XYZ file of C-alpha atoms in Angstrom:
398
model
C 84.995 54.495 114.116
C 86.121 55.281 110.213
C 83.591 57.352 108.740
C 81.653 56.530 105.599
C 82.286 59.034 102.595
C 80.249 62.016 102.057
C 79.388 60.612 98.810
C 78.228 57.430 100.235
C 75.951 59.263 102.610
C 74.305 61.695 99.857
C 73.768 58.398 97.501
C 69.858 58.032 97.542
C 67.926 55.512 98.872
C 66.108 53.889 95.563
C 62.119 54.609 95.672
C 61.289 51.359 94.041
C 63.154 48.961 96.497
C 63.557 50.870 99.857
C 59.963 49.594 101.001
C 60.906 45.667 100.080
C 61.422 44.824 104.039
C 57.812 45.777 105.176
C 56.666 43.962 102.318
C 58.833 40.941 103.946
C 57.168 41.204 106.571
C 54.062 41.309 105.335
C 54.343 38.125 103.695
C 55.450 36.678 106.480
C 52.317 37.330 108.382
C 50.875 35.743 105.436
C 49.529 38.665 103.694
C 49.791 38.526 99.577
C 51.440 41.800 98.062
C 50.153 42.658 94.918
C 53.527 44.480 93.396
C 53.056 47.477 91.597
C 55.994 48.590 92.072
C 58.875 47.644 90.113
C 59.370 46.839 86.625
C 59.575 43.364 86.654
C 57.380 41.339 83.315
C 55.864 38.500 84.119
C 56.259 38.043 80.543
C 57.556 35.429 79.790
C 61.579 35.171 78.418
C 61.599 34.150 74.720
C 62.556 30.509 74.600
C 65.429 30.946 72.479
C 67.213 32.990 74.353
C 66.526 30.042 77.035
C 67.650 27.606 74.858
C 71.055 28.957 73.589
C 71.893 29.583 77.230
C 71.092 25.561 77.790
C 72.847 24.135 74.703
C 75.819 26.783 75.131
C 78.906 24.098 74.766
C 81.564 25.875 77.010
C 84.813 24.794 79.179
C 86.274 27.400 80.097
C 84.204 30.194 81.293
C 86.456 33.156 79.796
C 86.217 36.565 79.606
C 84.595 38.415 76.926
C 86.202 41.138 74.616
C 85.523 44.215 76.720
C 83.008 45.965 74.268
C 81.276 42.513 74.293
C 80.787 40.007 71.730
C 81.657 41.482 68.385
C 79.324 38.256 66.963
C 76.807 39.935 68.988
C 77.583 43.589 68.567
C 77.523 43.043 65.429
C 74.178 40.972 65.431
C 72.437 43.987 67.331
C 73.726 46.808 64.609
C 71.731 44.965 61.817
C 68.503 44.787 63.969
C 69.003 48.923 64.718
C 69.399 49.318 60.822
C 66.379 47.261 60.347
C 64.494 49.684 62.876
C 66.077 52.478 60.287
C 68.987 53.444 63.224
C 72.491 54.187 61.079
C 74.550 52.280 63.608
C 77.613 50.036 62.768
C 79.333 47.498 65.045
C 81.534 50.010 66.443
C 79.501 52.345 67.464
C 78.391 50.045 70.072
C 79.334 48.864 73.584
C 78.358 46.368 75.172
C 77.472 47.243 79.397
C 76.128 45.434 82.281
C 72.821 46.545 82.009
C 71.657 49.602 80.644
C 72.404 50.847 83.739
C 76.572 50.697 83.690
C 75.720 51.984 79.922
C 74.483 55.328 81.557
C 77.555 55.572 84.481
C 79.643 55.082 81.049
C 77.654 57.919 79.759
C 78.298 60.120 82.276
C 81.893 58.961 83.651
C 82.918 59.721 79.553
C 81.168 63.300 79.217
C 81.066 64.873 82.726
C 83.453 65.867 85.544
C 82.627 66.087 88.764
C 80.814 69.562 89.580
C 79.497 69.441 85.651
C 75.473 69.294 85.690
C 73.287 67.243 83.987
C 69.336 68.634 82.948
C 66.986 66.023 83.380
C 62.939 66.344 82.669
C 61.319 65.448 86.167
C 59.825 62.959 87.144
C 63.078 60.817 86.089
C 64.025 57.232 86.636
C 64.727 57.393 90.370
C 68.508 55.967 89.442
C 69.324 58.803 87.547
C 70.052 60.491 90.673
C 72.938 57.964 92.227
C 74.225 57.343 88.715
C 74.732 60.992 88.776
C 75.710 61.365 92.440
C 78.666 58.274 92.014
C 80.184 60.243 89.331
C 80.065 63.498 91.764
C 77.684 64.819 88.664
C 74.432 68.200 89.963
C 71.170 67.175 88.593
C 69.622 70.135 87.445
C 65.646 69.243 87.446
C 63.308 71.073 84.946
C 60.181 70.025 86.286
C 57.023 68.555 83.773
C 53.748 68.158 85.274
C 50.685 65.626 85.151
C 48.442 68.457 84.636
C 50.704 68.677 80.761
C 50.484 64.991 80.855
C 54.249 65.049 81.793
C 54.941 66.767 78.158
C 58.956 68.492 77.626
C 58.644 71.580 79.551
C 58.964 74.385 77.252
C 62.618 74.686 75.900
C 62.830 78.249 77.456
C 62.520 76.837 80.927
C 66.221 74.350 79.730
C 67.577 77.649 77.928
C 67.274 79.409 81.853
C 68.755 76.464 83.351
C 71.877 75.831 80.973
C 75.236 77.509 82.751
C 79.109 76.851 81.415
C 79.258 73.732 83.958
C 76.014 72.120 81.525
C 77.387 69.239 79.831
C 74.099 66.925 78.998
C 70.795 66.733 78.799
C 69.305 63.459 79.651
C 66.008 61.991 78.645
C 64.100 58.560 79.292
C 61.924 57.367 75.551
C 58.836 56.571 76.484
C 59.427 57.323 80.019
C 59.751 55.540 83.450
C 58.308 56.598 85.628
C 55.931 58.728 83.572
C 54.943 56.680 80.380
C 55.282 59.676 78.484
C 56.504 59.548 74.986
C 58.551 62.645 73.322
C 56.833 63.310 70.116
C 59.383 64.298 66.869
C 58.822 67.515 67.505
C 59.969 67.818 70.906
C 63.396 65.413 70.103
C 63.734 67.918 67.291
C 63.821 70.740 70.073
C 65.877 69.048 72.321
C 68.625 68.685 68.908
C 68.627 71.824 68.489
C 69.431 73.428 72.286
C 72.658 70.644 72.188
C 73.570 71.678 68.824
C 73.446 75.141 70.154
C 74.955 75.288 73.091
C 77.729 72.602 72.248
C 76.282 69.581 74.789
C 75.236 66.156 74.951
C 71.925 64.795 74.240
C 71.874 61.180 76.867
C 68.400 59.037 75.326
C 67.456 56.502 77.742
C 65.387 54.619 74.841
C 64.928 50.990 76.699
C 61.591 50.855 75.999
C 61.425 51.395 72.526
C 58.915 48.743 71.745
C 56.452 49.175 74.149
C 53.948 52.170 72.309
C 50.079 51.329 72.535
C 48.443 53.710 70.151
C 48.309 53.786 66.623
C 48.977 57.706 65.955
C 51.946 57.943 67.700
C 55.684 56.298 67.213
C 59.354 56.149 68.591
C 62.011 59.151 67.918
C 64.819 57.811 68.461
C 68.214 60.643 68.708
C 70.557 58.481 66.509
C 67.601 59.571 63.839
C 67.930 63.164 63.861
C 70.497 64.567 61.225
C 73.225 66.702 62.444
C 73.830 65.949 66.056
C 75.551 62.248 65.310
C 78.319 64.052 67.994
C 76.013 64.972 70.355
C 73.601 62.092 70.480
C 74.138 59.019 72.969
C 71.722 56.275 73.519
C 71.178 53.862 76.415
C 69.600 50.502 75.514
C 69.245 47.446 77.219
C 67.254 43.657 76.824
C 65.884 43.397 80.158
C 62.300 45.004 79.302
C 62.154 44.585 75.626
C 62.875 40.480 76.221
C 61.809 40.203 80.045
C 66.091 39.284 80.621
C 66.185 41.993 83.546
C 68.241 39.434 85.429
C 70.742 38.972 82.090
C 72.009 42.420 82.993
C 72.949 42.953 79.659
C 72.765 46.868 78.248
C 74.555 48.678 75.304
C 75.708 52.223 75.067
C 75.373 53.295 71.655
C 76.234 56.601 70.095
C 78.564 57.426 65.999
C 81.154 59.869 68.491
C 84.457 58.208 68.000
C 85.780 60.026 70.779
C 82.669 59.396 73.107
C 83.270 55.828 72.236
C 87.053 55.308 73.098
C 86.508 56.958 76.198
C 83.638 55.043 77.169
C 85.944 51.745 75.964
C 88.525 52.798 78.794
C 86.020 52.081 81.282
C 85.088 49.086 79.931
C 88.527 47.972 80.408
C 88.606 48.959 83.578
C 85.532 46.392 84.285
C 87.370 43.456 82.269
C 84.326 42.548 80.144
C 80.230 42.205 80.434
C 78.947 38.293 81.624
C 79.380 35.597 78.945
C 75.889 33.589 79.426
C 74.056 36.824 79.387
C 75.731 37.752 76.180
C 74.660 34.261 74.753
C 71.333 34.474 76.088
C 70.848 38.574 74.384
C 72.666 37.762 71.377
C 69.866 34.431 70.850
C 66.767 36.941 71.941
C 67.570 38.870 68.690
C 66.045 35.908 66.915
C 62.787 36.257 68.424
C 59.656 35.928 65.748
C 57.796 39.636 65.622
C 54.912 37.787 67.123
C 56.464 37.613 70.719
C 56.347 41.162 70.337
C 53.145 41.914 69.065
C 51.512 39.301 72.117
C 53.439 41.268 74.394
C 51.865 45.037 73.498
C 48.552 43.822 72.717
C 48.783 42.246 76.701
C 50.723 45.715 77.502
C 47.763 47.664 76.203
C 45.009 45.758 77.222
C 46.993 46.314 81.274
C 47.134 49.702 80.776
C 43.642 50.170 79.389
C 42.414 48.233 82.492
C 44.664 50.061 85.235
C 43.943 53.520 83.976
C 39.954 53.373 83.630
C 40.326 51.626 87.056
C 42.422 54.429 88.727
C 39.985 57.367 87.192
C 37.274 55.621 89.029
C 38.684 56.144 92.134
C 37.481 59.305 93.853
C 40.192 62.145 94.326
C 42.928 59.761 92.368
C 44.385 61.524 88.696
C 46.521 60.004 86.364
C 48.452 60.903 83.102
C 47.291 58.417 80.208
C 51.090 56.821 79.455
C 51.776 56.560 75.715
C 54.507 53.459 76.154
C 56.870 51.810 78.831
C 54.419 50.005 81.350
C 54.518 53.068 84.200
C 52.199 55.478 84.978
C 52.488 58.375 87.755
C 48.940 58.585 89.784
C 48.005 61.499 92.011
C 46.447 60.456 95.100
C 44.245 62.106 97.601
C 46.608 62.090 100.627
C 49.099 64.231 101.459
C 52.481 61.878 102.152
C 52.748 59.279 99.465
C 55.850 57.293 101.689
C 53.418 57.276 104.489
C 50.444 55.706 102.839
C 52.765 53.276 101.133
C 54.098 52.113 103.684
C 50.926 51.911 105.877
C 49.858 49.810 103.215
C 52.367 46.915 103.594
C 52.974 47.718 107.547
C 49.014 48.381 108.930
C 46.553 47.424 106.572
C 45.026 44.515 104.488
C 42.018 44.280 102.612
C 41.309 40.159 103.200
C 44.636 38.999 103.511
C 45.870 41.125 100.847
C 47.688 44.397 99.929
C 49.521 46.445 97.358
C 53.202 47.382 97.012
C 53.335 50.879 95.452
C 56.685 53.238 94.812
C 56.335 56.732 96.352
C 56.958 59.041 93.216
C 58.860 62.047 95.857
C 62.174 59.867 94.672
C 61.514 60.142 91.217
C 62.029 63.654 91.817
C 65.233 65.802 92.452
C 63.425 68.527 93.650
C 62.580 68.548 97.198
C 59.211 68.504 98.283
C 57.376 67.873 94.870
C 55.933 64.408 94.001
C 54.335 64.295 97.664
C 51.149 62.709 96.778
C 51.874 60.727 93.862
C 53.217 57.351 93.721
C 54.451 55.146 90.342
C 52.517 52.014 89.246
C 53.864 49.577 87.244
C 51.031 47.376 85.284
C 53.130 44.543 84.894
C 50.751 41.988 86.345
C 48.524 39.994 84.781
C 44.761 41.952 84.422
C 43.038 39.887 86.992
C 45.751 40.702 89.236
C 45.708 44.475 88.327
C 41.840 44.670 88.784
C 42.770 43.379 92.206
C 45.313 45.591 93.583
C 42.866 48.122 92.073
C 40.027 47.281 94.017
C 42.654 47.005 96.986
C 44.200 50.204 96.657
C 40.197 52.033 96.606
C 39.246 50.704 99.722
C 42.607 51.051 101.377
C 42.871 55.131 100.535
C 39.045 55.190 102.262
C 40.419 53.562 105.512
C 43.356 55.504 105.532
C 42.102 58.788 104.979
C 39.260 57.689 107.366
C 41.398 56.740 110.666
Protein backbone atom coordinates (compact mmCIF):
# COMPACT_ATOMS: atom_id res chain seq x y z
CA UNK A 1 0.00 0.00 0.00
CA UNK A 2 1.58 3.72 -0.87
CA UNK A 3 2.38 5.33 2.23
CA UNK A 4 1.06 8.68 3.36
CA UNK A 5 3.85 11.47 3.78
CA UNK A 6 5.60 12.05 6.93
CA UNK A 7 4.27 15.43 6.83
CA UNK A 8 0.79 14.31 6.46
CA UNK A 9 1.14 12.07 9.48
CA UNK A 10 2.79 14.84 11.89
CA UNK A 11 -0.15 17.41 10.68
CA UNK A 12 -2.27 17.78 13.96
CA UNK A 13 -5.51 16.79 14.58
CA UNK A 14 -7.47 20.35 15.21
CA UNK A 15 -8.68 20.60 19.08
CA UNK A 16 -11.78 22.48 18.19
CA UNK A 17 -13.27 19.98 15.58
CA UNK A 18 -11.71 16.50 16.33
CA UNK A 19 -14.60 15.79 18.98
CA UNK A 20 -17.55 16.82 16.26
CA UNK A 21 -18.43 12.88 15.66
CA UNK A 22 -19.35 12.06 19.36
CA UNK A 23 -21.21 15.11 19.34
CA UNK A 24 -23.04 13.44 16.13
CA UNK A 25 -23.82 10.99 17.88
CA UNK A 26 -25.04 12.52 20.60
CA UNK A 27 -27.57 14.29 18.76
CA UNK A 28 -28.60 11.49 17.28
CA UNK A 29 -29.64 9.88 20.47
CA UNK A 30 -31.43 13.04 20.82
CA UNK A 31 -29.30 14.74 23.26
CA UNK A 32 -28.92 18.82 22.70
CA UNK A 33 -25.12 19.98 22.68
CA UNK A 34 -24.66 23.18 24.02
CA UNK A 35 -21.36 24.26 21.79
CA UNK A 36 -18.76 25.93 23.49
CA UNK A 37 -16.47 25.11 21.45
CA UNK A 38 -15.80 26.82 18.34
CA UNK A 39 -15.95 30.28 17.31
CA UNK A 40 -18.93 30.42 15.51
CA UNK A 41 -21.41 34.06 16.29
CA UNK A 42 -24.69 33.57 16.36
CA UNK A 43 -24.58 37.11 15.57
CA UNK A 44 -26.22 37.87 13.16
CA UNK A 45 -24.47 38.85 9.40
CA UNK A 46 -25.01 42.57 8.68
CA UNK A 47 -27.77 42.79 6.13
CA UNK A 48 -25.87 44.59 3.66
CA UNK A 49 -23.42 42.44 3.16
CA UNK A 50 -26.59 40.00 2.56
CA UNK A 51 -28.02 42.19 0.30
CA UNK A 52 -25.14 43.04 -2.16
CA UNK A 53 -24.55 39.30 -2.38
CA UNK A 54 -28.52 39.04 -3.51
CA UNK A 55 -28.68 42.01 -5.92
CA UNK A 56 -25.02 41.15 -7.28
CA UNK A 57 -25.93 41.35 -11.28
CA UNK A 58 -23.35 38.76 -12.65
CA UNK A 59 -23.02 36.34 -15.89
CA UNK A 60 -20.13 35.14 -15.90
CA UNK A 61 -18.73 34.01 -12.70
CA UNK A 62 -14.94 35.11 -13.40
CA UNK A 63 -12.02 35.14 -11.61
CA UNK A 64 -10.88 37.86 -9.49
CA UNK A 65 -7.52 39.85 -9.78
CA UNK A 66 -5.31 37.66 -7.62
CA UNK A 67 -4.69 40.25 -4.74
CA UNK A 68 -8.54 40.59 -4.81
CA UNK A 69 -10.73 43.32 -5.71
CA UNK A 70 -8.72 46.47 -6.00
CA UNK A 71 -12.50 48.29 -5.54
CA UNK A 72 -12.37 46.44 -2.41
CA UNK A 73 -8.75 46.58 -1.41
CA UNK A 74 -8.96 49.74 -1.81
CA UNK A 75 -12.33 50.18 0.17
CA UNK A 76 -10.65 48.30 3.23
CA UNK A 77 -7.31 50.73 3.24
CA UNK A 78 -9.59 53.80 3.97
CA UNK A 79 -11.43 51.99 6.87
CA UNK A 80 -7.62 50.97 8.40
CA UNK A 81 -6.72 54.78 7.99
CA UNK A 82 -9.88 55.67 9.67
CA UNK A 83 -8.85 53.21 12.62
CA UNK A 84 -5.41 55.47 12.36
CA UNK A 85 -3.49 52.21 10.43
CA UNK A 86 -1.02 53.96 7.55
CA UNK A 87 -2.00 51.34 5.00
CA UNK A 88 -2.49 51.99 1.20
CA UNK A 89 -4.16 49.70 -1.36
CA UNK A 90 -1.06 47.95 -2.04
CA UNK A 91 -0.03 47.01 0.91
CA UNK A 92 -2.82 44.66 0.98
CA UNK A 93 -3.76 41.14 -0.18
CA UNK A 94 -6.56 39.79 -0.39
CA UNK A 95 -6.59 35.64 1.07
CA UNK A 96 -9.08 33.00 1.59
CA UNK A 97 -9.59 33.54 5.01
CA UNK A 98 -7.30 34.85 7.38
CA UNK A 99 -6.15 31.63 7.50
CA UNK A 100 -4.36 31.27 3.74
CA UNK A 101 -3.26 35.03 4.86
CA UNK A 102 -1.03 33.35 7.61
CA UNK A 103 0.32 30.13 5.20
CA UNK A 104 1.17 33.36 2.91
CA UNK A 105 2.88 34.68 5.91
CA UNK A 106 4.89 32.00 6.52
CA UNK A 107 5.39 30.34 2.90
CA UNK A 108 6.92 34.26 2.09
CA UNK A 109 9.30 34.58 5.28
CA UNK A 110 10.31 31.02 6.33
CA UNK A 111 12.02 27.93 4.86
CA UNK A 112 11.54 24.80 5.90
CA UNK A 113 13.69 23.98 9.17
CA UNK A 114 13.35 28.02 10.03
CA UNK A 115 11.37 28.39 13.51
CA UNK A 116 8.71 30.41 14.38
CA UNK A 117 8.22 31.76 18.44
CA UNK A 118 4.79 31.71 19.33
CA UNK A 119 3.28 32.80 23.00
CA UNK A 120 1.42 29.53 24.24
CA UNK A 121 -1.56 28.85 24.46
CA UNK A 122 -1.85 29.69 20.52
CA UNK A 123 -4.64 29.24 18.05
CA UNK A 124 -4.52 25.45 17.74
CA UNK A 125 -3.96 26.08 13.68
CA UNK A 126 -0.90 27.72 14.16
CA UNK A 127 0.63 24.45 14.50
CA UNK A 128 -0.42 22.76 10.88
CA UNK A 129 -0.04 26.15 9.23
CA UNK A 130 3.41 25.85 10.49
CA UNK A 131 3.84 22.09 10.03
CA UNK A 132 2.51 22.39 5.95
CA UNK A 133 5.20 24.79 5.36
CA UNK A 134 7.79 22.21 7.14
CA UNK A 135 8.15 25.46 9.66
CA UNK A 136 9.52 24.31 14.19
CA UNK A 137 7.25 26.05 16.50
CA UNK A 138 9.26 27.18 19.18
CA UNK A 139 6.64 27.63 22.27
CA UNK A 140 7.42 30.24 25.03
CA UNK A 141 4.93 29.28 27.38
CA UNK A 142 2.41 32.17 29.33
CA UNK A 143 0.42 31.03 32.12
CA UNK A 144 -3.22 31.59 33.64
CA UNK A 145 -1.70 32.17 36.91
CA UNK A 146 -0.10 35.79 34.77
CA UNK A 147 -3.47 35.91 33.25
CA UNK A 148 -1.77 34.60 30.01
CA UNK A 149 0.41 38.05 29.98
CA UNK A 150 3.82 38.09 27.20
CA UNK A 151 6.23 36.04 29.04
CA UNK A 152 9.07 38.14 29.92
CA UNK A 153 11.14 39.10 26.75
CA UNK A 154 14.24 37.34 28.32
CA UNK A 155 12.52 34.00 28.16
CA UNK A 156 12.14 34.96 23.66
CA UNK A 157 15.85 36.44 23.88
CA UNK A 158 16.89 32.47 25.22
CA UNK A 159 14.83 30.99 22.63
CA UNK A 160 15.93 33.08 19.43
CA UNK A 161 18.79 30.89 17.36
CA UNK A 162 20.12 31.87 13.55
CA UNK A 163 17.19 29.49 12.13
CA UNK A 164 14.50 32.32 14.09
CA UNK A 165 12.75 34.02 11.43
CA UNK A 166 9.28 35.30 13.20
CA UNK A 167 7.61 35.84 16.01
CA UNK A 168 3.95 35.32 15.85
CA UNK A 169 1.23 36.73 18.01
CA UNK A 170 -2.74 36.46 18.14
CA UNK A 171 -4.44 40.46 19.27
CA UNK A 172 -6.65 39.88 21.68
CA UNK A 173 -6.05 36.27 21.73
CA UNK A 174 -7.79 32.93 20.83
CA UNK A 175 -7.73 30.85 22.73
CA UNK A 176 -6.75 33.01 25.69
CA UNK A 177 -8.71 36.39 25.41
CA UNK A 178 -5.73 38.08 26.39
CA UNK A 179 -4.95 41.44 25.03
CA UNK A 180 -1.12 42.72 24.56
CA UNK A 181 -1.02 46.04 26.19
CA UNK A 182 1.33 48.96 24.19
CA UNK A 183 3.85 48.21 26.23
CA UNK A 184 4.33 44.70 25.57
CA UNK A 185 3.86 45.29 21.38
CA UNK A 186 6.49 47.91 22.07
CA UNK A 187 8.76 44.99 23.48
CA UNK A 188 8.00 42.64 21.02
CA UNK A 189 9.26 45.78 18.21
CA UNK A 190 12.07 46.02 19.65
CA UNK A 191 13.50 42.08 19.92
CA UNK A 192 12.54 42.01 15.77
CA UNK A 193 14.19 45.21 15.24
CA UNK A 194 17.06 43.71 17.04
CA UNK A 195 17.61 40.63 15.97
CA UNK A 196 16.59 41.34 12.21
CA UNK A 197 13.02 39.12 12.24
CA UNK A 198 9.50 39.25 11.58
CA UNK A 199 6.84 40.36 13.82
CA UNK A 200 3.38 37.95 12.35
CA UNK A 201 0.04 39.95 14.32
CA UNK A 202 -2.86 37.78 14.12
CA UNK A 203 -5.21 40.97 14.88
CA UNK A 204 -8.80 39.36 13.71
CA UNK A 205 -10.38 40.40 16.55
CA UNK A 206 -9.66 43.84 16.73
CA UNK A 207 -13.08 45.01 17.66
CA UNK A 208 -14.06 42.84 20.19
CA UNK A 209 -12.39 44.75 23.68
CA UNK A 210 -14.93 44.96 26.71
CA UNK A 211 -13.36 47.36 29.12
CA UNK A 212 -13.02 50.88 29.05
CA UNK A 213 -9.19 51.26 30.25
CA UNK A 214 -7.78 49.22 27.85
CA UNK A 215 -7.47 49.42 23.75
CA UNK A 216 -6.04 47.69 20.53
CA UNK A 217 -2.10 47.94 19.54
CA UNK A 218 -2.05 47.19 16.47
CA UNK A 219 1.99 46.45 14.81
CA UNK A 220 1.37 48.52 11.60
CA UNK A 221 1.22 51.41 14.55
CA UNK A 222 4.54 51.16 15.93
CA UNK A 223 7.21 53.45 14.16
CA UNK A 224 10.24 51.85 12.82
CA UNK A 225 9.51 48.24 12.16
CA UNK A 226 7.10 49.01 8.87
CA UNK A 227 9.71 45.97 7.44
CA UNK A 228 9.24 43.81 10.05
CA UNK A 229 5.58 44.08 10.85
CA UNK A 230 2.88 41.72 9.10
CA UNK A 231 -0.71 41.56 9.98
CA UNK A 232 -3.36 38.87 9.52
CA UNK A 233 -6.97 40.10 9.29
CA UNK A 234 -9.99 38.61 8.29
CA UNK A 235 -14.21 39.41 8.25
CA UNK A 236 -15.39 36.24 9.55
CA UNK A 237 -15.54 37.36 13.41
CA UNK A 238 -15.63 41.05 13.11
CA UNK A 239 -18.98 40.61 10.60
CA UNK A 240 -20.07 36.93 11.65
CA UNK A 241 -18.97 35.98 7.48
CA UNK A 242 -16.81 32.92 8.84
CA UNK A 243 -18.30 30.99 5.96
CA UNK A 244 -17.24 34.08 3.32
CA UNK A 245 -13.70 32.87 3.87
CA UNK A 246 -12.48 36.06 3.08
CA UNK A 247 -8.98 37.27 4.98
CA UNK A 248 -6.28 39.92 4.05
CA UNK A 249 -2.60 39.85 4.67
CA UNK A 250 -1.48 43.21 5.25
CA UNK A 251 1.98 44.50 5.94
CA UNK A 252 4.16 48.29 4.01
CA UNK A 253 7.28 45.42 3.02
CA UNK A 254 7.38 45.67 -0.70
CA UNK A 255 9.33 42.68 -0.85
CA UNK A 256 7.12 40.71 1.75
CA UNK A 257 4.33 41.71 -0.50
CA UNK A 258 5.53 40.50 -4.02
CA UNK A 259 6.44 37.39 -2.58
CA UNK A 260 3.34 36.81 -0.88
CA UNK A 261 1.60 37.96 -4.52
CA UNK A 262 3.45 34.83 -6.13
CA UNK A 263 1.43 32.65 -4.10
CA UNK A 264 -1.51 34.25 -4.76
CA UNK A 265 -0.96 33.49 -8.28
CA UNK A 266 -0.35 30.28 -7.69
CA UNK A 267 -4.10 30.02 -6.13
CA UNK A 268 -5.66 32.00 -9.25
CA UNK A 269 -7.66 34.47 -7.12
CA UNK A 270 -9.87 34.61 -3.65
CA UNK A 271 -14.03 33.76 -4.26
CA UNK A 272 -15.96 36.53 -6.07
CA UNK A 273 -19.38 36.51 -3.90
CA UNK A 274 -17.36 36.55 -0.77
CA UNK A 275 -15.47 39.52 -2.02
CA UNK A 276 -18.91 41.23 -2.79
CA UNK A 277 -20.38 40.23 0.33
CA UNK A 278 -16.82 41.75 2.56
CA UNK A 279 -16.42 44.60 0.39
CA UNK A 280 -20.60 45.58 1.27
CA UNK A 281 -19.91 44.67 5.24
CA UNK A 282 -17.53 47.71 5.23
CA UNK A 283 -20.68 49.79 5.08
CA UNK A 284 -22.01 48.60 8.21
CA UNK A 285 -23.49 51.58 10.66
CA UNK A 286 -21.06 51.69 14.02
CA UNK A 287 -24.16 50.59 15.80
CA UNK A 288 -23.94 46.87 14.57
CA UNK A 289 -20.82 47.07 16.31
CA UNK A 290 -21.51 48.61 19.40
CA UNK A 291 -24.85 45.88 19.82
CA UNK A 292 -22.45 43.32 19.18
CA UNK A 293 -19.76 44.17 22.27
CA UNK A 294 -22.28 45.34 24.57
CA UNK A 295 -23.94 41.44 23.89
CA UNK A 296 -20.06 40.27 23.84
CA UNK A 297 -19.58 41.75 27.28
CA UNK A 298 -22.62 41.11 28.89
CA UNK A 299 -21.60 36.86 27.65
CA UNK A 300 -18.50 37.15 29.07
CA UNK A 301 -19.56 38.85 32.29
CA UNK A 302 -22.13 36.00 32.66
CA UNK A 303 -19.74 32.95 31.70
CA UNK A 304 -16.90 34.09 33.87
CA UNK A 305 -18.83 34.83 37.30
CA UNK A 306 -20.52 31.49 36.37
CA UNK A 307 -17.24 29.47 35.94
CA UNK A 308 -15.62 31.08 39.36
CA UNK A 309 -18.58 29.62 41.05
CA UNK A 310 -17.77 26.36 40.25
CA UNK A 311 -15.69 24.60 42.89
CA UNK A 312 -11.98 23.71 41.85
CA UNK A 313 -12.64 25.51 38.21
CA UNK A 314 -10.07 28.92 37.51
CA UNK A 315 -10.21 31.11 34.77
CA UNK A 316 -8.22 34.11 33.28
CA UNK A 317 -10.68 37.23 32.96
CA UNK A 318 -10.27 37.69 28.82
CA UNK A 319 -9.83 41.35 27.86
CA UNK A 320 -11.36 40.81 24.03
CA UNK A 321 -11.98 38.00 21.34
CA UNK A 322 -14.94 35.84 22.82
CA UNK A 323 -12.45 32.83 24.34
CA UNK A 324 -11.47 32.16 27.56
CA UNK A 325 -9.04 29.22 28.83
CA UNK A 326 -10.67 27.54 32.19
CA UNK A 327 -8.74 25.27 34.51
CA UNK A 328 -10.67 22.41 35.60
CA UNK A 329 -10.46 20.05 38.47
CA UNK A 330 -9.67 16.81 36.56
CA UNK A 331 -6.71 15.62 35.42
CA UNK A 332 -7.30 14.72 31.38
CA UNK A 333 -9.22 17.51 29.76
CA UNK A 334 -9.76 15.10 26.24
CA UNK A 335 -11.15 12.56 28.55
CA UNK A 336 -13.75 14.58 30.34
CA UNK A 337 -14.67 16.17 27.05
CA UNK A 338 -15.33 13.57 25.50
CA UNK A 339 -17.17 11.72 28.34
CA UNK A 340 -19.26 14.58 28.13
CA UNK A 341 -20.70 14.11 24.59
CA UNK A 342 -20.09 10.08 24.68
CA UNK A 343 -21.45 9.07 28.57
CA UNK A 344 -23.21 11.71 30.15
CA UNK A 345 -26.28 14.09 30.01
CA UNK A 346 -27.70 16.26 32.44
CA UNK A 347 -31.72 15.97 31.18
CA UNK A 348 -31.24 15.39 27.72
CA UNK A 349 -28.54 17.80 27.46
CA UNK A 350 -24.73 18.36 27.32
CA UNK A 351 -21.84 20.62 26.49
CA UNK A 352 -19.29 20.54 23.66
CA UNK A 353 -15.99 21.89 25.08
CA UNK A 354 -12.31 22.07 23.18
CA UNK A 355 -9.53 20.38 25.21
CA UNK A 356 -6.91 23.31 25.54
CA UNK A 357 -3.63 20.33 25.43
CA UNK A 358 -3.92 21.30 21.42
CA UNK A 359 -3.65 24.78 21.91
CA UNK A 360 -0.37 23.95 23.13
CA UNK A 361 2.94 22.88 21.34
CA UNK A 362 4.40 21.72 24.28
CA UNK A 363 3.70 18.28 25.26
CA UNK A 364 2.01 17.54 28.29
CA UNK A 365 0.93 21.15 29.40
CA UNK A 366 -2.71 22.34 29.00
CA UNK A 367 -3.89 18.87 30.59
CA UNK A 368 -6.67 20.15 32.60
CA UNK A 369 -7.82 23.08 30.86
CA UNK A 370 -10.17 23.27 28.09
CA UNK A 371 -11.23 26.63 25.76
CA UNK A 372 -14.78 28.08 25.94
CA UNK A 373 -16.12 30.06 23.48
CA UNK A 374 -19.19 32.41 24.83
CA UNK A 375 -20.69 32.75 21.64
CA UNK A 376 -24.17 31.68 22.64
CA UNK A 377 -26.81 33.56 23.57
CA UNK A 378 -26.78 34.19 27.78
CA UNK A 379 -29.63 31.92 28.50
CA UNK A 380 -27.88 29.37 26.63
CA UNK A 381 -24.48 30.08 28.37
CA UNK A 382 -26.13 30.00 31.90
CA UNK A 383 -27.17 26.57 30.70
CA UNK A 384 -24.17 24.83 29.57
CA UNK A 385 -22.92 26.44 32.82
CA UNK A 386 -25.15 24.84 35.05
CA UNK A 387 -24.47 21.64 32.79
CA UNK A 388 -20.90 21.64 32.90
CA UNK A 389 -21.12 21.99 37.28
CA UNK A 390 -23.03 19.06 37.70
CA UNK A 391 -21.33 17.06 35.00
CA UNK A 392 -17.53 17.65 36.61
CA UNK A 393 -19.40 16.31 40.12
CA UNK A 394 -20.51 13.04 38.36
CA UNK A 395 -17.45 12.62 36.67
CA UNK A 396 -15.07 13.12 39.28
CA UNK A 397 -17.57 11.09 41.42
CA UNK A 398 -17.74 7.65 39.30
Amino acid sequence: MPKISTKGQQMPESPIRKLVPYAEIAKKKGVKVYHLNIGQPDIKTPEVALQAVKNAAIEVLEYSHSAGFESYRTKLAASYRSYGLPVETQDIIITTGGSEALLFAIGSTMDAGDEIIIPEPFYANYNGFATASGVKVVPVISTLEEGFALPPIAAFEQLITPKTKAILICNPGNPTGYLYTQEEIQQLAAIVKKHDLFLIADEVYREFIYDADVQHHSVLNVPGIEENAIMIDSVSKRYSMCGARIGCLVSKNKEVMSTAMKFAQARLSPPTYAQIASEAALDTPQSYFEDVIAEYKDRRDLLVEGLQNISGVKVAVPKGAFYCIAQLPVTNADDFAQWLLESYDFHGETVMVAPAAGFYSTPGVGLNEVRIAYVLKKEDLQRAIAILEAALKTYNAR
